[in-house]
XYZ file of C-alpha atoms in Angstrom:
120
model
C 54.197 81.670 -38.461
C 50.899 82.241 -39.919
C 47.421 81.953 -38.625
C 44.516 83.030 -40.871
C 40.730 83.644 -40.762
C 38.491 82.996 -43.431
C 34.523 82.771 -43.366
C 33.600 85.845 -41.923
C 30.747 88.111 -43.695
C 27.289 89.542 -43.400
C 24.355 87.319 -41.674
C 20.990 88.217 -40.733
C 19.891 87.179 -37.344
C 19.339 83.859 -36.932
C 22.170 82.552 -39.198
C 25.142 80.816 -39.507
C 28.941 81.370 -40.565
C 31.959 78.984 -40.427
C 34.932 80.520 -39.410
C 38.518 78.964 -40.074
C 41.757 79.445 -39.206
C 44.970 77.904 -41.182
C 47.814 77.663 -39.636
C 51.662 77.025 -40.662
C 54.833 77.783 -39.794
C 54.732 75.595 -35.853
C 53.929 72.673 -34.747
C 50.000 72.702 -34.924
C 49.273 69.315 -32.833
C 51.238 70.725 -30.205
C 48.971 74.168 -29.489
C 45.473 74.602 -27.810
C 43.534 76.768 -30.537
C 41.046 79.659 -29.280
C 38.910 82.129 -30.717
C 38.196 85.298 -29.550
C 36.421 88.524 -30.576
C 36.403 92.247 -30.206
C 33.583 94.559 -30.839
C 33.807 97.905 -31.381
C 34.757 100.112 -28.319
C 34.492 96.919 -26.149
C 37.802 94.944 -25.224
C 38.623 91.595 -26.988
C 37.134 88.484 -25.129
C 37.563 84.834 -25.321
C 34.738 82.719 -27.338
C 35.940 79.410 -27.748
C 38.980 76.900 -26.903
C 39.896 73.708 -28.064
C 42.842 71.480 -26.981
C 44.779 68.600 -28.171
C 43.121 65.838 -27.943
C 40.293 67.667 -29.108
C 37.965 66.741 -26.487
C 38.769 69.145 -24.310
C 36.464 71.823 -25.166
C 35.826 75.449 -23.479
C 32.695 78.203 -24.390
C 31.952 81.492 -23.287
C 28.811 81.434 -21.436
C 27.524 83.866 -24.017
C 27.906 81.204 -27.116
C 27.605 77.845 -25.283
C 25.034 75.584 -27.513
C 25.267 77.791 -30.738
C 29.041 77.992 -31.001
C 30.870 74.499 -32.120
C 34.504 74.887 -31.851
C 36.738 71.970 -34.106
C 40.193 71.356 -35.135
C 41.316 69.468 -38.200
C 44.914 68.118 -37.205
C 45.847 66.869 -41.369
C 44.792 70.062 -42.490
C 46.453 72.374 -39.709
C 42.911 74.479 -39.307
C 40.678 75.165 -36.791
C 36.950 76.235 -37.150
C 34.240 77.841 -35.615
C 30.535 76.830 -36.490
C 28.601 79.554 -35.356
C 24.745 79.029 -35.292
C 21.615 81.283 -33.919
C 23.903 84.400 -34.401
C 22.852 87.352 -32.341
C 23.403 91.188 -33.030
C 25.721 90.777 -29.962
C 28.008 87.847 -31.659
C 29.191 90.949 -34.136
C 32.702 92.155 -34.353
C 36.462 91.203 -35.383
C 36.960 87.258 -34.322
C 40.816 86.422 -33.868
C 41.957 82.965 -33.860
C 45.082 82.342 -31.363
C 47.468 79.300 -31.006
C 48.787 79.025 -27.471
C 51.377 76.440 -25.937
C 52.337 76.255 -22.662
C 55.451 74.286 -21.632
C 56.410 72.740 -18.407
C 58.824 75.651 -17.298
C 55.751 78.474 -17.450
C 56.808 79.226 -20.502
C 54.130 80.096 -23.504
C 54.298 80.270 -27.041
C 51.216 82.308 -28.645
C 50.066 83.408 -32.277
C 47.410 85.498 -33.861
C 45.891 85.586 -36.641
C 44.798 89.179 -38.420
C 41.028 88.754 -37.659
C 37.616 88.055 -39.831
C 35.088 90.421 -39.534
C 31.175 89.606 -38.633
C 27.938 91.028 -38.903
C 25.135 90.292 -38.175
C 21.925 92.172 -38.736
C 18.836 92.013 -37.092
């Protein structure tokens, strides 16, 4: 299993980075795909989620309108358009893969993280 973030960088305020995530080794169509960060000396939180169908959509309230969370099911990748970046949006961003069966059961993967930072 591998799950890895590209796209990160340097952005002044104001800006805008796409973040992806490609995936192999499971069953892609089957897992809701998040993102999440971690800044430094804070704990890792949850940005974005997006199921399967990709409708269903979740935000922090922190990114809602400048954070566009997308999945691309023939090329096993999910991505994260992020727009009006903020001081505040910098720090490692960690895509996950999470399944949940019908017996409780769940099935997750990381990836290694993508660093961002933005400038003001």
């Amino acid at each position: 299993v591998q799950l890895v973030e590209s796209g990160g960088g340097l952005v002044q305020t104001g800006g805008s980075l796409r973040l992806a995530c490609e995936t192999s080794g499971f069953t892609f169509r089957g897992y809701a795909m998040r993102w999440f960060r971690q800044a430094p000396g804070k704990e890792r939180e949850f940005v974005a989620g997006i199921g399967n169908p990709a409708s269903n959509t979740d935000y922090a309230e922190s990114v809602k309108g400048r954070f566009t969370i997308s999945r691309d099911e023939s090329k096993r990748t999910a991505y994260l358009q992020m727009n009006s970046l903020k001081p505040e949006d910098t720090g490692v961003y960690y895509c996950n893969a999470r399944l949940r069966i019908l017996d409780g059961r769940e099935f997750e993967h990381w990836g290694q993280g993508t660093q961002v930072t933005v400038s003001s």
